[in-house]
PDB file of C-alpha atoms in Angstrom:
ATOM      1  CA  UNK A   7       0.000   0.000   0.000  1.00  0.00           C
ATOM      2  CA  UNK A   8       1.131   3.154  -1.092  1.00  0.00           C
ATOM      3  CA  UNK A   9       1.216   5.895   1.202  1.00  0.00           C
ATOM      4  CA  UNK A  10       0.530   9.651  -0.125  1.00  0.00           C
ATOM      5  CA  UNK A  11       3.212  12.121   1.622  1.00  0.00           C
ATOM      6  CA  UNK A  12       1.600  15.360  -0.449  1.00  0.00           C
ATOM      7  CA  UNK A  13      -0.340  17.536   2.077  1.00  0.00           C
ATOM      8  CA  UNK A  14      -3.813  18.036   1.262  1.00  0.00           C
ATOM      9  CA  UNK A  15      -4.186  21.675  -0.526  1.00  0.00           C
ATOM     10  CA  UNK A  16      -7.056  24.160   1.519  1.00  0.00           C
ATOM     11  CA  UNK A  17      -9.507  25.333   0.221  1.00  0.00           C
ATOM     12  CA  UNK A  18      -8.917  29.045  -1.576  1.00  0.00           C
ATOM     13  CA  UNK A  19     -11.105  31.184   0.631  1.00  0.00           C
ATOM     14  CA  UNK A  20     -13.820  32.952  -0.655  1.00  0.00           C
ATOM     15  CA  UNK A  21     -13.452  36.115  -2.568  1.00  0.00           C
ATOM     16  CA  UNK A  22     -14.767  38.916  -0.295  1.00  0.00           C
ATOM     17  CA  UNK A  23     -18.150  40.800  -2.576  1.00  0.00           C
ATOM     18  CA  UNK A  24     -18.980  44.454  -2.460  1.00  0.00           C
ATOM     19  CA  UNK A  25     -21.964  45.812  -2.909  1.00  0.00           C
ATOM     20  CA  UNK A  26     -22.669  46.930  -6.617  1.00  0.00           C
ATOM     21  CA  UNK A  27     -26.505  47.438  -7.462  1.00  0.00           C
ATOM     22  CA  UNK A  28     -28.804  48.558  -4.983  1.00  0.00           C
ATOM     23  CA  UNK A  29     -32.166  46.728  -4.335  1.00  0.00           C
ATOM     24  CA  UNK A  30     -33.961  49.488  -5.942  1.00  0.00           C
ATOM     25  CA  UNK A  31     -32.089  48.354  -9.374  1.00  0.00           C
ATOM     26  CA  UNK A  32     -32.032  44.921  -9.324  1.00  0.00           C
ATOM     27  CA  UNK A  33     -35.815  44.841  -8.150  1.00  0.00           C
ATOM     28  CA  UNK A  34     -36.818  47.369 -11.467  1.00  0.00           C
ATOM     29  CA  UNK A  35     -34.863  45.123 -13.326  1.00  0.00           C
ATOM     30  CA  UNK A  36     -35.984  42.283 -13.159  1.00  0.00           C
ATOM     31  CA  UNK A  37     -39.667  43.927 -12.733  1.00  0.00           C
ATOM     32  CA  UNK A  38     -38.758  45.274 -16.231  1.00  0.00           C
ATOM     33  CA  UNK A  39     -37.782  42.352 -18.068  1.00  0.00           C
ATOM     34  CA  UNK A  40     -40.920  40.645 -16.497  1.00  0.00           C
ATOM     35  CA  UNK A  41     -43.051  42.741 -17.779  1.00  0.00           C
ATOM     36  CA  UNK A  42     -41.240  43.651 -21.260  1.00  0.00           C
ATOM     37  CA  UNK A  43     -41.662  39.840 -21.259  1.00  0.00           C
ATOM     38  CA  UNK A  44     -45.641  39.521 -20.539  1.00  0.00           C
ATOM     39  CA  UNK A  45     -46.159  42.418 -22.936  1.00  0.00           C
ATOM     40  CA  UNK A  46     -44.507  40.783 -26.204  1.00  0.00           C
ATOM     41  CA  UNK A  47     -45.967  37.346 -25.249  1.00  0.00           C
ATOM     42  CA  UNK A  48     -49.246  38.976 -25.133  1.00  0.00           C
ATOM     43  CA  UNK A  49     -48.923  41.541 -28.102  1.00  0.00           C
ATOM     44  CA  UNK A  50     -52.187  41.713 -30.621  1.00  0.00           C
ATOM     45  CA  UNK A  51     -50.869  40.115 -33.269  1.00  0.00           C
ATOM     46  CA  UNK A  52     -51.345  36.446 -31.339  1.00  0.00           C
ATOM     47  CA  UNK A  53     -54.480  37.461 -30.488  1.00  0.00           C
ATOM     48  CA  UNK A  54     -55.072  36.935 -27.035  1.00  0.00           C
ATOM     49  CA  UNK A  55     -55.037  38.591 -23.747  1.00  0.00           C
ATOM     50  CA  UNK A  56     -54.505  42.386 -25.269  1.00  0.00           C
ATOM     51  CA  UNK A  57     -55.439  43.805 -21.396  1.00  0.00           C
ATOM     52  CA  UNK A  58     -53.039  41.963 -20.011  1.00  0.00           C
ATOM     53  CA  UNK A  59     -50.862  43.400 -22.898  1.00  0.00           C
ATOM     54  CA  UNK A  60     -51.599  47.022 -21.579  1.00  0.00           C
ATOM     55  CA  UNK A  61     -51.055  46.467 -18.124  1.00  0.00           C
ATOM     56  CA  UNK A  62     -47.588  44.991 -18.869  1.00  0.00           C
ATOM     57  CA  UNK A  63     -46.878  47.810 -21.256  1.00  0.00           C
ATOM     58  CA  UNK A  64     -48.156  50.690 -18.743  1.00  0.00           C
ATOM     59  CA  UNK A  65     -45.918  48.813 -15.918  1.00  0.00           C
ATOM     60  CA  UNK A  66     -42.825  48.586 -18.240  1.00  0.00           C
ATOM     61  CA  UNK A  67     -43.239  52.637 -18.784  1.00  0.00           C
ATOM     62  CA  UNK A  68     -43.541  52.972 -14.853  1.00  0.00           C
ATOM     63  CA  UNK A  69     -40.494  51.111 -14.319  1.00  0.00           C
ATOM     64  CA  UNK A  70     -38.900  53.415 -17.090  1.00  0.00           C
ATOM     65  CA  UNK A  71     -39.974  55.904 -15.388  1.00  0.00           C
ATOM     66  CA  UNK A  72     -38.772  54.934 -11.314  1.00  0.00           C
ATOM     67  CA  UNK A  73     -35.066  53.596 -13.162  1.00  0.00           C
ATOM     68  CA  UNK A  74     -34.556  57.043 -14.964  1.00  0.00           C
ATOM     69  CA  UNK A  75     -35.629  58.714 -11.201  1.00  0.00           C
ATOM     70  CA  UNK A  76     -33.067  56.316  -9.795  1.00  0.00           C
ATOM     71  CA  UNK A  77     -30.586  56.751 -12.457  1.00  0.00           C
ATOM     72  CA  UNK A  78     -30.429  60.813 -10.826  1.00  0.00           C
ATOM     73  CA  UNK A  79     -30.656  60.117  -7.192  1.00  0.00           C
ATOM     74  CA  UNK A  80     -29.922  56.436  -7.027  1.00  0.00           C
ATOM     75  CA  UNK A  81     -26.631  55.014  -5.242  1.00  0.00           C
ATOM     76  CA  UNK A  82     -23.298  55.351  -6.971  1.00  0.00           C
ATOM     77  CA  UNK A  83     -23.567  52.383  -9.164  1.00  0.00           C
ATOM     78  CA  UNK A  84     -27.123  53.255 -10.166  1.00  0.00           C
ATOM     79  CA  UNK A  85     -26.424  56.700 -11.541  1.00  0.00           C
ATOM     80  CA  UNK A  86     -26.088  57.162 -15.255  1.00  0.00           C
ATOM     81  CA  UNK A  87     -23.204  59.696 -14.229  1.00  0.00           C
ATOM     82  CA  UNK A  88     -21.147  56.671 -12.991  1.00  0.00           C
ATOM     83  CA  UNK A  89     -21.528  54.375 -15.602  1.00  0.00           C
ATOM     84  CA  UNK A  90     -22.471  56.561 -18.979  1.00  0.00           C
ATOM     85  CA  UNK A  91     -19.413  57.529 -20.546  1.00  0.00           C
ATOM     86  CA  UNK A  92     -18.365  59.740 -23.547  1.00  0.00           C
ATOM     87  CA  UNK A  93     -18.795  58.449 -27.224  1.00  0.00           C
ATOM     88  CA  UNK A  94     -14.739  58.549 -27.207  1.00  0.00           C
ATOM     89  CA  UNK A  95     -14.242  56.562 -24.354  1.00  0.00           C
ATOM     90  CA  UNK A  96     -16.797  54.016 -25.085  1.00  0.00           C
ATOM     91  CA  UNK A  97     -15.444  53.517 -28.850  1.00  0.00           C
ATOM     92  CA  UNK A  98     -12.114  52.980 -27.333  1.00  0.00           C
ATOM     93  CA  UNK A  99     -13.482  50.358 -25.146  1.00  0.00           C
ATOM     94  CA  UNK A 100     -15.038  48.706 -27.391  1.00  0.00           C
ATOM     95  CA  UNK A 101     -11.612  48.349 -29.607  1.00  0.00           C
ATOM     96  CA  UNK A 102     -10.153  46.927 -26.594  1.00  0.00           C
ATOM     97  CA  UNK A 103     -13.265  44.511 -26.131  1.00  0.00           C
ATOM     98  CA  UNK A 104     -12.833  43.365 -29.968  1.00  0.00           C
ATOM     99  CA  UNK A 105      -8.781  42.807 -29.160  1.00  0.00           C
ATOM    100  CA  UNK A 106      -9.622  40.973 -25.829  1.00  0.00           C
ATOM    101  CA  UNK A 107      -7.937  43.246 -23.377  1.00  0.00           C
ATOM    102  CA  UNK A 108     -10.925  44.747 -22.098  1.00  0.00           C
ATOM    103  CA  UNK A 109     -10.994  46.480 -18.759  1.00  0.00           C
ATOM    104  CA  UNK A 110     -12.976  45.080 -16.136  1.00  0.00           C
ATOM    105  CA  UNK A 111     -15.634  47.230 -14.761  1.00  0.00           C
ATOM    106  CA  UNK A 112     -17.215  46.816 -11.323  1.00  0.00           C
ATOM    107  CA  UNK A 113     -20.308  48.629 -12.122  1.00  0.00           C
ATOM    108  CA  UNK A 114     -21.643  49.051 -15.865  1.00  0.00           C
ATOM    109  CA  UNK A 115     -18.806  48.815 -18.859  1.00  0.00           C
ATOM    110  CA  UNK A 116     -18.911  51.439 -21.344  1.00  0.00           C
ATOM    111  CA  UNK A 117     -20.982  49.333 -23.703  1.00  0.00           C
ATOM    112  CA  UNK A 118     -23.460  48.251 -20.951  1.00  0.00           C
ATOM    113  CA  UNK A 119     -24.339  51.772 -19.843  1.00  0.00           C
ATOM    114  CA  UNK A 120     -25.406  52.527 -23.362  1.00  0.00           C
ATOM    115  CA  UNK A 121     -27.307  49.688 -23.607  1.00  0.00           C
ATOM    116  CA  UNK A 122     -29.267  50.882 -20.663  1.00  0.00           C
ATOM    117  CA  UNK A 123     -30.258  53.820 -22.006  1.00  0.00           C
ATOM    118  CA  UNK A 124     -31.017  52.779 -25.527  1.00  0.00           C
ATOM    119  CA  UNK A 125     -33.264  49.778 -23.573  1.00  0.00           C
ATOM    120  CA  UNK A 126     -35.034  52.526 -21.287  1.00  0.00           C
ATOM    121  CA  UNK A 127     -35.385  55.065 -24.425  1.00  0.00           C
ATOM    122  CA  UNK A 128     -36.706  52.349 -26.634  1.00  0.00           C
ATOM    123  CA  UNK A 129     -39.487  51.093 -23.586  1.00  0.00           C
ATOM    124  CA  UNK A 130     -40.477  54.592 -23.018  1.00  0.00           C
ATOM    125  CA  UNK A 131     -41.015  55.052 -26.701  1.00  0.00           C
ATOM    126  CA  UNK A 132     -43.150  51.568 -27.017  1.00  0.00           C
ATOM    127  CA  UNK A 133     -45.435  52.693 -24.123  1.00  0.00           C
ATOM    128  CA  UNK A 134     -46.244  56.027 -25.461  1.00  0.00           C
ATOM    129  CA  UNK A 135     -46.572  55.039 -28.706  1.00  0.00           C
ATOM    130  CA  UNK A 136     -49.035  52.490 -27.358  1.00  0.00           C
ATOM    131  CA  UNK A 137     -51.002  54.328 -25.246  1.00  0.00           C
ATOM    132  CA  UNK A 138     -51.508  57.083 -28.515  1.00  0.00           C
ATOM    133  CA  UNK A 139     -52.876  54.006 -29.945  1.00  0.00           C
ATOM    134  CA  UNK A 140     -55.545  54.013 -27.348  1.00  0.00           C
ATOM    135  CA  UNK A 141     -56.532  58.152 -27.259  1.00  0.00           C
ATOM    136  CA  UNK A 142     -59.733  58.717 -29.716  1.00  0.00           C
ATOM    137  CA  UNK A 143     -56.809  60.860 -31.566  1.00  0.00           C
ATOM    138  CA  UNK A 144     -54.867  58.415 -32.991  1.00  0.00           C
ATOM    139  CA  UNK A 145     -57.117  55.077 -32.868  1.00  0.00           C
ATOM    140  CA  UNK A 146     -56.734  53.518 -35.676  1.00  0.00           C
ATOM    141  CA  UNK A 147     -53.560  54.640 -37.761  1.00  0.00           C
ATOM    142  CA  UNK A 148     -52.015  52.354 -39.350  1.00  0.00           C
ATOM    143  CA  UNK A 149     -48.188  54.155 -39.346  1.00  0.00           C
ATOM    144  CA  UNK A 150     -48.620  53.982 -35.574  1.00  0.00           C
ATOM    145  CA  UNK A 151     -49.444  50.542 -35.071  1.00  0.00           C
ATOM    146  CA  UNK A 152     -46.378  49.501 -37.594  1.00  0.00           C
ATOM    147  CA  UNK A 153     -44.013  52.176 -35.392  1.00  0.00           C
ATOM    148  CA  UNK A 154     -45.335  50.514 -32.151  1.00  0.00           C
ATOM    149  CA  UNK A 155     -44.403  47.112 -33.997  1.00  0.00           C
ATOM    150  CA  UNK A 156     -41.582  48.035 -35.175  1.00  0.00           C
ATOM    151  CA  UNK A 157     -40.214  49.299 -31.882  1.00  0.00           C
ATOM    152  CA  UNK A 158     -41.464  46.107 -30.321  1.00  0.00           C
ATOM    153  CA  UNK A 159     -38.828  44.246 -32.500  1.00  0.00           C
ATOM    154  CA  UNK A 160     -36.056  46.778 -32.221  1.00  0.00           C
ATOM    155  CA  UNK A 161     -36.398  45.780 -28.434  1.00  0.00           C
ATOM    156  CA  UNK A 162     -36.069  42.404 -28.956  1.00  0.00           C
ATOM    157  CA  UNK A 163     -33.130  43.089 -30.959  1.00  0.00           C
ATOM    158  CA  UNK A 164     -31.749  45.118 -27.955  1.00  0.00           C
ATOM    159  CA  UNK A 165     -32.449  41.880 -25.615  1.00  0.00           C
ATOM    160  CA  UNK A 166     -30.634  39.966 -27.602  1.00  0.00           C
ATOM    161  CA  UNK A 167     -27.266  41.812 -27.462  1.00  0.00           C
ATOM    162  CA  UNK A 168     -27.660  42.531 -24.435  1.00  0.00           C
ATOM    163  CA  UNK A 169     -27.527  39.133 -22.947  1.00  0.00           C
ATOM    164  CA  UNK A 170     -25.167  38.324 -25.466  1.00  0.00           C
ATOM    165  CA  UNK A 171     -22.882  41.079 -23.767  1.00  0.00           C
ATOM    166  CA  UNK A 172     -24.378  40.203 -20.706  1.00  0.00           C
ATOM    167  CA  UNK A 173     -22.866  36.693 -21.524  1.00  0.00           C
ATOM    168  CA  UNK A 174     -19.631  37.546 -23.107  1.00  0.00           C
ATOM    169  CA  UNK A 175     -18.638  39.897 -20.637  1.00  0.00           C
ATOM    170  CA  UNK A 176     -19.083  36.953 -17.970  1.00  0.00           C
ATOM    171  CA  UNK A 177     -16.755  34.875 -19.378  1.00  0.00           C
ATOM    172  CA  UNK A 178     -14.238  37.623 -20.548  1.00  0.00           C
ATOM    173  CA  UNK A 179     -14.069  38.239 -17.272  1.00  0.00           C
ATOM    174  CA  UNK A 180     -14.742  34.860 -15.605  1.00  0.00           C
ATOM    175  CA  UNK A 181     -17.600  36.571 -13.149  1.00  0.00           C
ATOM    176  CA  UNK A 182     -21.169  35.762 -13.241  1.00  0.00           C
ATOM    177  CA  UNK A 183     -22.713  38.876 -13.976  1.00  0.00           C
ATOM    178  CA  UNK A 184     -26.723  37.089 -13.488  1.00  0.00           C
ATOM    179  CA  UNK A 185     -26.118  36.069 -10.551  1.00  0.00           C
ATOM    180  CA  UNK A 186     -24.427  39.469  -9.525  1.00  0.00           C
ATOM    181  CA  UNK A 187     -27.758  40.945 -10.656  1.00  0.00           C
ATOM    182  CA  UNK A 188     -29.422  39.115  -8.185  1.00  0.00           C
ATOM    183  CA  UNK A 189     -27.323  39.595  -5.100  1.00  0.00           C
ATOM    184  CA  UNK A 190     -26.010  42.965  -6.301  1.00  0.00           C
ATOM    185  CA  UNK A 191     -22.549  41.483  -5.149  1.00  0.00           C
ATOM    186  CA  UNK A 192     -19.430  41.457  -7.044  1.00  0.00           C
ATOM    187  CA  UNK A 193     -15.615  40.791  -7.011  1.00  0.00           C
ATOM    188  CA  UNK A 194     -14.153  43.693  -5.604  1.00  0.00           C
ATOM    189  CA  UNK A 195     -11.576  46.044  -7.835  1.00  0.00           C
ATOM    190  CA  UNK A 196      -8.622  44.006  -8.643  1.00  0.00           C
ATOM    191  CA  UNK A 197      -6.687  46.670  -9.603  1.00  0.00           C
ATOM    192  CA  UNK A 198      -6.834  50.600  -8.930  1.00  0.00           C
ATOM    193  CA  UNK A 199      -8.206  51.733 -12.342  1.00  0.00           C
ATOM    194  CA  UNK A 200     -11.407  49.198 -12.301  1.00  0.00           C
ATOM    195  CA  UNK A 201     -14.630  51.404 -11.576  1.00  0.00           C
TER     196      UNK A 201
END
């Protein structure tokens, strides 16, 4: 019988978190995706459940509405100052992000914090242009109904990359950036330039 002289290795202890997103953020959104989610699965062209399609739509403009409050007078990470940065800066990052030597980010990369605003700008526009829809005013047009449409599949479009960036960035970075969304806990700065 052998005997095995090699001492047993610990276990690496955990990585200490620090708080990222506030509850107010990761509550609105999820809230948000929830109900971008019930409104498309319930849109008019499948015929079926078209209140519950309003409701959804009137909540996902609410929830525009709170995360563009928050956005001004939110914690640090929920600002749009702290994560929104210049065209410059964010074409620069995304060079580095296409060469693989992107910066880490604790809170929002570049990309990321203009993908929140083009996904908050392009919810606000679906719920007004649906509730014009509704107004004795514009009942019935046909260019509004194809904008509202239209919109509806420029969102999904936005979805899309997002959780593909959303994905990428998670294993760019090894971190799971889900799961950070639902603890609002993340690896702390590993060096002095992350944000």
């Amino acid at each position: 019988m052998k005997s095995d002289n090699t001492a047993a290795v610990p276990p690496r202890p955990a990585q200490p978190r620090v708080r990222v997103w506030d509850r107010p953020v990761r509550l609105m959104h999820w809230a948000l995706a929830a109900s971008v989610a019930t409104a498309w699965l319930t849109r008019s062209d499948l015929g079926v459940l078209h209140e519950v399609h309003e409701i959804a739509g009137y909540a996902a403009a609410a929830l525009v509405a709170a995360r563009t409050a928050w956005g001004w007078a939110g914690s640090r990470h929920a600002r749009f100052a702290s994560f929104v940065r210049a065209p410059a800066a964010t074409w620069r990052y995304a060079r580095d992000v296409l060469a693989g030597r992107a910066q880490r980010f604790v809170g929002h990369n570049p990309l990321g914090g203009w993908m929140v605003l083009a996904l908050l700008a392009c919810t606000a526009a679906l719920g007004l242009t649906g509730w014009l829809y509704t107004t004795d005013l514009f009942w019935g047009y046909g260019w509004l109904a194809d904008l509202h449409n239209g919109l509806g599949w420029t969102l999904v479009a936005l979805v899309a990359l997002h959780v593909a960036g959303v994905a990428f960035t998670s294993w760019q970075h090894r971190e799971n950036l889900v799961a950070a969304m639902f603890t609002g806990r993340k690896a702390p700065p590993a060096e002095p330039g992350e944000h």
